[in-house]
């Protein structure tokens, strides 16, 4: 159980780093190199690197078949962040897709227990 939580935490942190990268991409920079060498982008990539560590640690204790199921939760995190932070709208297609993802997570997790 603890390894599953470690992987879920890593996926959540990865979603946060994606939000940081998107916010950095929305800014205007004087030089093209500043798009890549600014504190926000560097921190986001450090977070990505850290999530790799969490994934390696988590796969020591969870079945290999459960990993992609837990990593699919990132779509939920990103959607929530998109709505709350960027004011994105959820249309019917997106809602249907999210319901399919949640159903897939539920079905897959039943098979790995």
CSV table of N, CA, C and O in Angstrom, one decimal:
chain,number,residue,atom,x,y,z
A,1,UNK,N,0.8,-1.2,0.0
A,1,UNK,CA,0.0,0.0,0.0
A,1,UNK,C,0.9,1.3,0.0
A,1,UNK,O,0.6,2.2,-0.7
A,2,UNK,N,1.9,1.3,0.8
A,2,UNK,CA,2.8,2.4,0.9
A,2,UNK,C,3.5,2.7,-0.5
A,2,UNK,O,3.6,3.9,-0.9
A,3,UNK,N,3.8,1.7,-1.2
A,3,UNK,CA,4.4,1.9,-2.5
A,3,UNK,C,3.5,2.5,-3.5
A,3,UNK,O,3.9,3.3,-4.4
A,4,UNK,N,2.2,2.1,-3.4
A,4,UNK,CA,1.2,2.7,-4.3
A,4,UNK,C,1.0,4.2,-4.0
A,4,UNK,O,0.9,5.0,-4.9
A,5,UNK,N,1.1,4.5,-2.7
A,5,UNK,CA,1.0,6.0,-2.3
A,5,UNK,C,2.2,6.7,-2.8
A,5,UNK,O,2.1,7.9,-3.2
A,6,UNK,N,3.4,6.1,-2.7
A,6,UNK,CA,4.6,6.7,-3.2
A,6,UNK,C,4.5,7.0,-4.7
A,6,UNK,O,4.8,8.1,-5.2
A,7,UNK,N,4.0,6.1,-5.5
A,7,UNK,CA,3.8,6.3,-6.9
A,7,UNK,C,2.7,7.4,-7.2
A,7,UNK,O,3.0,8.2,-8.0
A,8,UNK,N,1.6,7.3,-6.5
A,8,UNK,CA,0.6,8.4,-6.6
A,8,UNK,C,1.2,9.8,-6.3
A,8,UNK,O,0.9,10.7,-7.0
A,9,UNK,N,2.0,9.8,-5.3
A,9,UNK,CA,2.6,11.1,-4.9
A,9,UNK,C,3.5,11.6,-6.0
A,9,UNK,O,3.5,12.8,-6.4
A,10,UNK,N,4.3,10.7,-6.6
A,10,UNK,CA,5.2,11.0,-7.7
A,10,UNK,C,4.4,11.5,-8.9
A,10,UNK,O,4.8,12.5,-9.6
A,11,UNK,N,3.3,10.9,-9.2
A,11,UNK,CA,2.4,11.3,-10.3
A,11,UNK,C,1.9,12.7,-10.0
A,11,UNK,O,1.8,13.5,-10.9
A,12,UNK,N,1.5,12.9,-8.8
A,12,UNK,CA,0.9,14.2,-8.4
A,12,UNK,C,2.0,15.3,-8.6
A,12,UNK,O,1.7,16.4,-9.2
A,13,UNK,N,3.2,15.1,-8.1
A,13,UNK,CA,4.3,16.0,-8.3
A,13,UNK,C,4.6,16.3,-9.7
A,13,UNK,O,4.9,17.4,-10.1
A,14,UNK,N,4.6,15.2,-10.5
A,14,UNK,CA,4.8,15.4,-12.0
A,14,UNK,C,3.7,16.3,-12.6
A,14,UNK,O,4.1,17.1,-13.5
A,15,UNK,N,2.5,16.2,-12.1
A,15,UNK,CA,1.4,17.1,-12.6
A,15,UNK,C,1.7,18.5,-12.2
A,15,UNK,O,1.5,19.4,-13.0
A,16,UNK,N,2.2,18.7,-11.1
A,16,UNK,CA,2.6,20.1,-10.6
A,16,UNK,C,3.7,20.6,-11.5
A,16,UNK,O,3.7,21.8,-11.9
A,17,UNK,N,4.7,19.8,-11.8
A,17,UNK,CA,5.8,20.3,-12.6
A,17,UNK,C,5.3,20.6,-14.1
A,17,UNK,O,5.8,21.6,-14.7
A,18,UNK,N,4.3,19.9,-14.5
A,18,UNK,CA,3.7,20.2,-15.9
A,18,UNK,C,3.0,21.6,-15.8
A,18,UNK,O,3.1,22.4,-16.8
A,19,UNK,N,2.3,21.9,-14.7
A,19,UNK,CA,1.7,23.2,-14.6
A,19,UNK,C,2.7,24.3,-14.5
A,19,UNK,O,2.6,25.3,-15.2
A,20,UNK,N,3.8,24.0,-13.8
A,20,UNK,CA,4.9,25.1,-13.8
A,20,UNK,C,5.5,25.3,-15.2
A,20,UNK,O,5.7,26.5,-15.5
A,21,UNK,N,5.7,24.2,-16.0
A,21,UNK,CA,6.2,24.4,-17.3
A,21,UNK,C,5.2,25.2,-18.2
A,21,UNK,O,5.6,26.0,-19.0
A,22,UNK,N,3.9,24.9,-18.0
A,22,UNK,CA,2.9,25.6,-18.8
A,22,UNK,C,2.9,27.1,-18.5
A,22,UNK,O,2.8,28.0,-19.3
A,23,UNK,N,2.9,27.4,-17.2
A,23,UNK,CA,2.9,28.8,-16.7
A,23,UNK,C,4.2,29.5,-17.3
A,23,UNK,O,4.1,30.6,-17.7
A,24,UNK,N,5.3,28.8,-17.3
A,24,UNK,CA,6.5,29.4,-17.8
A,24,UNK,C,6.4,29.7,-19.3
A,24,UNK,O,6.9,30.7,-19.8
A,25,UNK,N,5.8,28.7,-20.0
A,25,UNK,CA,5.6,28.9,-21.4
A,25,UNK,C,4.7,30.0,-21.8
A,25,UNK,O,4.7,30.5,-22.9
A,26,UNK,N,3.8,30.4,-20.9
A,26,UNK,CA,2.9,31.5,-21.2
A,26,UNK,C,3.5,32.9,-21.0
A,26,UNK,O,2.9,33.9,-21.4
A,27,UNK,N,4.7,33.0,-20.5
A,27,UNK,CA,5.4,34.2,-20.3
A,27,UNK,C,6.1,34.6,-21.5
A,27,UNK,O,6.5,33.8,-22.3
A,28,UNK,N,6.4,35.9,-21.6
A,28,UNK,CA,7.2,36.5,-22.7
A,28,UNK,C,8.6,36.7,-22.2
A,28,UNK,O,8.8,37.1,-21.1
A,29,UNK,N,9.6,36.3,-23.0
A,29,UNK,CA,11.0,36.4,-22.6
A,29,UNK,C,11.7,37.3,-23.6
A,29,UNK,O,11.4,37.3,-24.8
A,30,UNK,N,12.7,38.0,-23.1
A,30,UNK,CA,13.5,38.9,-24.0
A,30,UNK,C,14.4,38.0,-24.9
A,30,UNK,O,14.6,38.4,-26.1
A,31,UNK,N,15.0,37.0,-24.4
A,31,UNK,CA,15.9,36.1,-25.2
A,31,UNK,C,15.3,34.7,-25.3
A,31,UNK,O,14.7,34.2,-24.3
A,32,UNK,N,15.5,34.0,-26.4
A,32,UNK,CA,14.9,32.6,-26.5
A,32,UNK,C,15.5,31.7,-25.4
A,32,UNK,O,14.8,30.8,-24.9
A,33,UNK,N,16.8,31.9,-25.1
A,33,UNK,CA,17.4,31.0,-24.1
A,33,UNK,C,16.8,31.1,-22.7
A,33,UNK,O,16.8,30.2,-21.9
A,34,UNK,N,16.2,32.3,-22.4
A,34,UNK,CA,15.5,32.5,-21.1
A,34,UNK,C,14.3,31.7,-21.0
A,34,UNK,O,13.8,31.4,-19.9
A,35,UNK,N,13.7,31.2,-22.1
A,35,UNK,CA,12.6,30.3,-22.0
A,35,UNK,C,13.0,29.0,-21.3
A,35,UNK,O,12.1,28.3,-20.7
A,36,UNK,N,14.2,28.6,-21.4
A,36,UNK,CA,14.7,27.3,-20.9
A,36,UNK,C,15.5,27.4,-19.6
A,36,UNK,O,15.6,26.5,-18.8
A,37,UNK,N,16.2,28.6,-19.5
A,37,UNK,CA,17.1,28.7,-18.4
A,37,UNK,C,16.5,29.8,-17.4
A,37,UNK,O,17.2,30.8,-17.2
A,38,UNK,N,15.4,29.5,-16.9
A,38,UNK,CA,14.8,30.4,-15.8
A,38,UNK,C,14.5,29.5,-14.6
A,38,UNK,O,14.3,28.3,-14.7
A,39,UNK,N,14.4,30.1,-13.4
A,39,UNK,CA,14.2,29.3,-12.2
A,39,UNK,C,13.0,28.4,-12.2
A,39,UNK,O,13.0,27.2,-11.8
A,40,UNK,N,11.9,28.9,-12.8
A,40,UNK,CA,10.7,28.1,-12.8
A,40,UNK,C,10.8,26.8,-13.7
A,40,UNK,O,10.4,25.8,-13.2
A,41,UNK,N,11.4,27.0,-14.8
A,41,UNK,CA,11.6,25.8,-15.7
A,41,UNK,C,12.6,24.8,-15.1
A,41,UNK,O,12.4,23.6,-15.1
A,42,UNK,N,13.7,25.3,-14.6
A,42,UNK,CA,14.7,24.5,-14.0
A,42,UNK,C,14.1,23.7,-12.8
A,42,UNK,O,14.3,22.5,-12.6
A,43,UNK,N,13.3,24.4,-11.9
A,43,UNK,CA,12.7,23.7,-10.8
A,43,UNK,C,11.7,22.7,-11.3
A,43,UNK,O,11.6,21.6,-10.7
A,44,UNK,N,10.9,23.0,-12.3
A,44,UNK,CA,10.0,22.0,-12.9
A,44,UNK,C,10.7,20.7,-13.3
A,44,UNK,O,10.3,19.6,-13.1
A,45,UNK,N,11.9,20.9,-14.0
A,45,UNK,CA,12.6,19.7,-14.4
A,45,UNK,C,13.3,19.0,-13.2
A,45,UNK,O,13.4,17.7,-13.3
A,46,UNK,N,13.6,19.7,-12.2
A,46,UNK,CA,14.1,19.0,-11.0
A,46,UNK,C,13.0,18.1,-10.4
A,46,UNK,O,13.2,17.0,-10.0
A,47,UNK,N,11.8,18.7,-10.4
A,47,UNK,CA,10.6,17.9,-9.9
A,47,UNK,C,10.4,16.7,-10.8
A,47,UNK,O,10.2,15.6,-10.2
A,48,UNK,N,10.5,16.8,-12.1
A,48,UNK,CA,10.4,15.7,-13.0
A,48,UNK,C,11.4,14.6,-12.6
A,48,UNK,O,11.1,13.4,-12.6
A,49,UNK,N,12.7,15.0,-12.4
A,49,UNK,CA,13.7,14.1,-12.0
A,49,UNK,C,13.4,13.4,-10.7
A,49,UNK,O,13.6,12.2,-10.6
A,50,UNK,N,12.8,14.1,-9.8
A,50,UNK,CA,12.4,13.5,-8.5
A,50,UNK,C,11.3,12.5,-8.6
A,50,UNK,O,11.3,11.5,-7.9
A,51,UNK,N,10.4,12.7,-9.6
A,51,UNK,CA,9.3,11.8,-9.8
A,51,UNK,C,9.9,10.5,-10.3
A,51,UNK,O,9.3,9.4,-10.1
A,52,UNK,N,11.0,10.5,-11.1
A,52,UNK,CA,11.6,9.3,-11.5
A,52,UNK,C,12.1,8.5,-10.4
A,52,UNK,O,11.9,7.3,-10.3
A,53,UNK,N,12.6,9.1,-9.4
A,53,UNK,CA,13.1,8.5,-8.2
A,53,UNK,C,11.9,7.8,-7.5
A,53,UNK,O,12.0,6.7,-7.0
A,54,UNK,N,10.8,8.5,-7.3
A,54,UNK,CA,9.6,8.0,-6.7
A,54,UNK,C,9.1,6.7,-7.5
A,54,UNK,O,8.7,5.8,-6.9
A,55,UNK,N,9.1,6.8,-8.8
A,55,UNK,CA,8.7,5.7,-9.6
A,55,UNK,C,9.5,4.5,-9.4
A,55,UNK,O,9.0,3.3,-9.2
A,56,UNK,N,10.8,4.6,-9.4
A,56,UNK,CA,11.8,3.5,-9.1
A,56,UNK,C,11.5,2.9,-7.8
A,56,UNK,O,11.5,1.7,-7.6
A,57,UNK,N,11.4,3.8,-6.8
A,57,UNK,CA,11.1,3.3,-5.4
A,57,UNK,C,9.8,2.5,-5.4
A,57,UNK,O,9.7,1.4,-4.8
A,58,UNK,N,8.8,3.1,-6.0
A,58,UNK,CA,7.4,2.4,-5.9
A,58,UNK,C,7.4,1.1,-6.6
A,58,UNK,O,6.8,0.1,-6.1
A,59,UNK,N,8.1,1.0,-7.7
A,59,UNK,CA,8.1,-0.3,-8.5
A,59,UNK,C,8.8,-1.4,-7.7
A,59,UNK,O,8.7,-2.6,-8.1
A,60,UNK,N,9.5,-1.1,-6.7
A,60,UNK,CA,10.1,-2.2,-5.9
A,60,UNK,C,9.0,-2.9,-5.1
A,60,UNK,O,9.2,-4.1,-4.7
A,61,UNK,N,7.8,-2.3,-4.9
A,61,UNK,CA,6.9,-2.9,-4.0
A,61,UNK,C,5.5,-3.1,-4.6
A,61,UNK,O,4.6,-3.7,-3.9
A,62,UNK,N,5.3,-2.7,-5.8
A,62,UNK,CA,4.0,-2.9,-6.5
A,62,UNK,C,4.1,-3.7,-7.7
A,62,UNK,O,5.2,-3.8,-8.3
A,63,UNK,N,3.1,-4.5,-8.1
A,63,UNK,CA,3.2,-5.2,-9.3
A,63,UNK,C,3.4,-4.3,-10.5
A,63,UNK,O,2.9,-3.2,-10.6
A,64,UNK,N,4.1,-4.8,-11.5
A,64,UNK,CA,4.4,-4.0,-12.7
A,64,UNK,C,3.1,-3.6,-13.4
A,64,UNK,O,3.0,-2.5,-14.0
A,65,UNK,N,2.1,-4.5,-13.3
A,65,UNK,CA,0.8,-4.2,-14.0
A,65,UNK,C,0.1,-3.1,-13.3
A,65,UNK,O,-0.8,-2.5,-14.0
A,66,UNK,N,0.3,-2.8,-12.1
A,66,UNK,CA,-0.4,-1.7,-11.4
A,66,UNK,C,0.2,-0.3,-11.7
A,66,UNK,O,-0.6,0.7,-11.6
A,67,UNK,N,1.4,-0.2,-12.0
A,67,UNK,CA,2.1,1.1,-12.3
A,67,UNK,C,1.3,1.9,-13.3
A,67,UNK,O,1.0,3.1,-13.0
A,68,UNK,N,1.1,1.5,-14.5
A,68,UNK,CA,0.4,2.3,-15.5
A,68,UNK,C,-1.0,2.7,-15.0
A,68,UNK,O,-1.5,3.8,-15.4
A,69,UNK,N,-1.6,1.9,-14.3
A,69,UNK,CA,-3.0,2.2,-13.8
A,69,UNK,C,-2.9,3.4,-12.8
A,69,UNK,O,-3.7,4.3,-13.0
A,70,UNK,N,-1.9,3.4,-11.9
A,70,UNK,CA,-1.8,4.5,-11.0
A,70,UNK,C,-1.3,5.7,-11.7
A,70,UNK,O,-1.7,6.9,-11.4
A,71,UNK,N,-0.4,5.6,-12.7
A,71,UNK,CA,0.1,6.7,-13.5
A,71,UNK,C,-1.0,7.4,-14.3
A,71,UNK,O,-0.9,8.5,-14.6
A,72,UNK,N,-2.1,6.6,-14.6
A,72,UNK,CA,-3.2,7.2,-15.4
A,72,UNK,C,-4.0,8.3,-14.6
A,72,UNK,O,-4.7,9.1,-15.2
A,73,UNK,N,-3.8,8.3,-13.3
A,73,UNK,CA,-4.4,9.3,-12.5
A,73,UNK,C,-3.9,10.7,-12.8
A,73,UNK,O,-4.5,11.7,-12.5
A,74,UNK,N,-2.8,10.8,-13.5
A,74,UNK,CA,-2.2,12.1,-13.9
A,74,UNK,C,-3.2,12.9,-14.7
A,74,UNK,O,-3.3,14.1,-14.7
A,75,UNK,N,-4.0,12.2,-15.6
A,75,UNK,CA,-5.0,12.9,-16.4
A,75,UNK,C,-6.0,13.6,-15.5
A,75,UNK,O,-6.5,14.7,-15.9
A,76,UNK,N,-6.4,13.0,-14.4
A,76,UNK,CA,-7.3,13.6,-13.5
A,76,UNK,C,-6.7,14.8,-12.9
A,76,UNK,O,-7.3,15.9,-12.8
A,77,UNK,N,-5.5,14.7,-12.4
A,77,UNK,CA,-4.8,15.8,-11.8
A,77,UNK,C,-4.6,17.0,-12.7
A,77,UNK,O,-4.9,18.2,-12.4
A,78,UNK,N,-4.2,16.7,-13.9
A,78,UNK,CA,-4.0,17.8,-14.9
A,78,UNK,C,-5.3,18.5,-15.3
A,78,UNK,O,-5.3,19.7,-15.5
A,79,UNK,N,-6.3,17.7,-15.4
A,79,UNK,CA,-7.6,18.3,-15.7
A,79,UNK,C,-8.1,19.2,-14.6
A,79,UNK,O,-8.5,20.4,-14.8
A,80,UNK,N,-8.0,18.8,-13.3
A,80,UNK,CA,-8.3,19.6,-12.2
A,80,UNK,C,-7.5,20.9,-12.2
A,80,UNK,O,-8.0,22.0,-12.0
A,81,UNK,N,-6.2,20.7,-12.4
A,81,UNK,CA,-5.3,21.9,-12.4
A,81,UNK,C,-5.6,22.8,-13.5
A,81,UNK,O,-5.6,24.1,-13.4
A,82,UNK,N,-6.0,22.3,-14.7
A,82,UNK,CA,-6.3,23.1,-15.8
A,82,UNK,C,-7.5,23.9,-15.6
A,82,UNK,O,-7.6,25.1,-15.9
A,83,UNK,N,-8.5,23.4,-14.9
A,83,UNK,CA,-9.7,24.1,-14.6
A,83,UNK,C,-9.5,25.1,-13.5
A,83,UNK,O,-9.9,26.3,-13.6
A,84,UNK,N,-8.8,24.8,-12.4
A,84,UNK,CA,-8.6,25.6,-11.3
A,84,UNK,C,-7.6,26.7,-11.6
A,84,UNK,O,-7.8,27.9,-11.2
A,85,UNK,N,-6.5,26.4,-12.2
A,85,UNK,CA,-5.4,27.4,-12.4
A,85,UNK,C,-5.5,28.2,-13.7
A,85,UNK,O,-5.3,29.4,-13.7
A,86,UNK,N,-5.9,27.5,-14.8
A,86,UNK,CA,-5.8,28.1,-16.1
A,86,UNK,C,-7.2,28.5,-16.6
A,86,UNK,O,-7.4,29.0,-17.7
A,87,UNK,N,-8.3,28.1,-15.8
A,87,UNK,CA,-9.6,28.5,-16.2
A,87,UNK,C,-10.1,27.7,-17.5
A,87,UNK,O,-11.0,28.2,-18.2
A,88,UNK,N,-9.6,26.6,-17.7
A,88,UNK,CA,-10.0,25.8,-18.9
A,88,UNK,C,-11.4,25.2,-18.6
A,88,UNK,O,-11.8,25.0,-17.5
A,89,UNK,N,-12.1,25.0,-19.7
A,89,UNK,CA,-13.5,24.5,-19.6
A,89,UNK,C,-13.4,23.0,-19.9
A,89,UNK,O,-12.7,22.5,-20.7
A,90,UNK,N,-14.4,22.3,-19.3
A,90,UNK,CA,-14.5,20.8,-19.6
A,90,UNK,C,-15.8,20.6,-20.4
A,90,UNK,O,-16.9,20.9,-19.9
A,91,UNK,N,-15.6,20.2,-21.6
A,91,UNK,CA,-16.7,19.9,-22.4
A,91,UNK,C,-17.2,18.4,-22.3
A,91,UNK,O,-16.6,17.7,-21.5
A,92,UNK,N,-18.2,18.0,-23.0
A,92,UNK,CA,-18.7,16.7,-22.9
A,92,UNK,C,-17.7,15.6,-23.3
A,92,UNK,O,-17.6,14.6,-22.6
A,93,UNK,N,-16.9,15.9,-24.3
A,93,UNK,CA,-15.9,14.9,-24.7
A,93,UNK,C,-14.9,14.7,-23.7
A,93,UNK,O,-14.5,13.5,-23.4
A,94,UNK,N,-14.4,15.8,-23.1
A,94,UNK,CA,-13.4,15.6,-22.0
A,94,UNK,C,-14.0,14.9,-20.8
A,94,UNK,O,-13.3,14.1,-20.2
A,95,UNK,N,-15.2,15.2,-20.5
A,95,UNK,CA,-15.8,14.6,-19.3
A,95,UNK,C,-16.0,13.1,-19.6
A,95,UNK,O,-15.7,12.2,-18.7
A,96,UNK,N,-16.4,12.7,-20.8
A,96,UNK,CA,-16.6,11.3,-21.1
A,96,UNK,C,-15.2,10.6,-21.1
A,96,UNK,O,-15.1,9.5,-20.6
A,97,UNK,N,-14.2,11.3,-21.6
A,97,UNK,CA,-12.9,10.7,-21.6
A,97,UNK,C,-12.4,10.5,-20.2
A,97,UNK,O,-11.8,9.4,-19.8
A,98,UNK,N,-12.6,11.4,-19.3
A,98,UNK,CA,-12.2,11.3,-17.9
A,98,UNK,C,-13.0,10.1,-17.2
A,98,UNK,O,-12.4,9.4,-16.4
A,99,UNK,N,-14.3,10.0,-17.6
A,99,UNK,CA,-15.1,8.9,-17.0
A,99,UNK,C,-14.5,7.5,-17.5
A,99,UNK,O,-14.4,6.6,-16.7
A,100,UNK,N,-14.1,7.5,-18.7
A,100,UNK,CA,-13.5,6.2,-19.2
A,100,UNK,C,-12.2,5.9,-18.5
A,100,UNK,O,-11.9,4.8,-18.2
A,101,UNK,N,-11.4,7.0,-18.3
A,101,UNK,CA,-10.1,6.8,-17.6
A,101,UNK,C,-10.4,6.3,-16.2
A,101,UNK,O,-9.7,5.3,-15.7
A,102,UNK,N,-11.3,6.9,-15.5
A,102,UNK,CA,-11.6,6.4,-14.1
A,102,UNK,C,-12.2,5.0,-14.1
A,102,UNK,O,-11.8,4.2,-13.3
A,103,UNK,N,-13.0,4.7,-15.1
A,103,UNK,CA,-13.5,3.3,-15.2
A,103,UNK,C,-12.4,2.3,-15.5
A,103,UNK,O,-12.4,1.2,-14.9
A,104,UNK,N,-11.5,2.7,-16.3
A,104,UNK,CA,-10.4,1.9,-16.6
A,104,UNK,C,-9.5,1.6,-15.4
A,104,UNK,O,-9.0,0.5,-15.2
A,105,UNK,N,-9.3,2.7,-14.6
A,105,UNK,CA,-8.5,2.6,-13.4
A,105,UNK,C,-9.2,1.6,-12.4
A,105,UNK,O,-8.5,0.7,-11.9
A,106,UNK,N,-10.5,1.8,-12.3
A,106,UNK,CA,-11.2,0.9,-11.4
A,106,UNK,C,-11.2,-0.6,-11.8
A,106,UNK,O,-10.9,-1.5,-11.0
A,107,UNK,N,-11.4,-0.8,-13.1
A,107,UNK,CA,-11.4,-2.2,-13.6
A,107,UNK,C,-10.0,-2.8,-13.5
A,107,UNK,O,-9.9,-3.9,-13.1
A,108,UNK,N,-9.0,-2.0,-13.9
A,108,UNK,CA,-7.6,-2.5,-13.8
A,108,UNK,C,-7.2,-2.8,-12.4
A,108,UNK,O,-6.5,-3.8,-12.1
A,109,UNK,N,-7.6,-1.9,-11.5
A,109,UNK,CA,-7.2,-2.1,-10.1
A,109,UNK,C,-7.9,-3.3,-9.4
A,109,UNK,O,-7.3,-4.0,-8.6
A,110,UNK,N,-9.1,-3.7,-9.9
A,110,UNK,CA,-9.7,-4.8,-9.4
A,110,UNK,C,-9.0,-6.1,-9.8
A,110,UNK,O,-8.9,-7.1,-9.1
A,111,UNK,N,-8.4,-6.1,-11.0
A,111,UNK,CA,-7.7,-7.2,-11.6
A,111,UNK,C,-6.3,-7.4,-10.9
A,111,UNK,O,-5.7,-8.5,-11.0
A,112,UNK,N,-5.8,-6.4,-10.3
A,112,UNK,CA,-4.4,-6.5,-9.7
A,112,UNK,C,-4.4,-6.8,-8.3
A,112,UNK,O,-3.4,-7.0,-7.7
A,113,UNK,N,-5.6,-6.8,-7.7
A,113,UNK,CA,-5.7,-7.0,-6.2
A,113,UNK,C,-5.6,-8.4,-5.9
A,113,UNK,O,-5.0,-9.2,-5.4
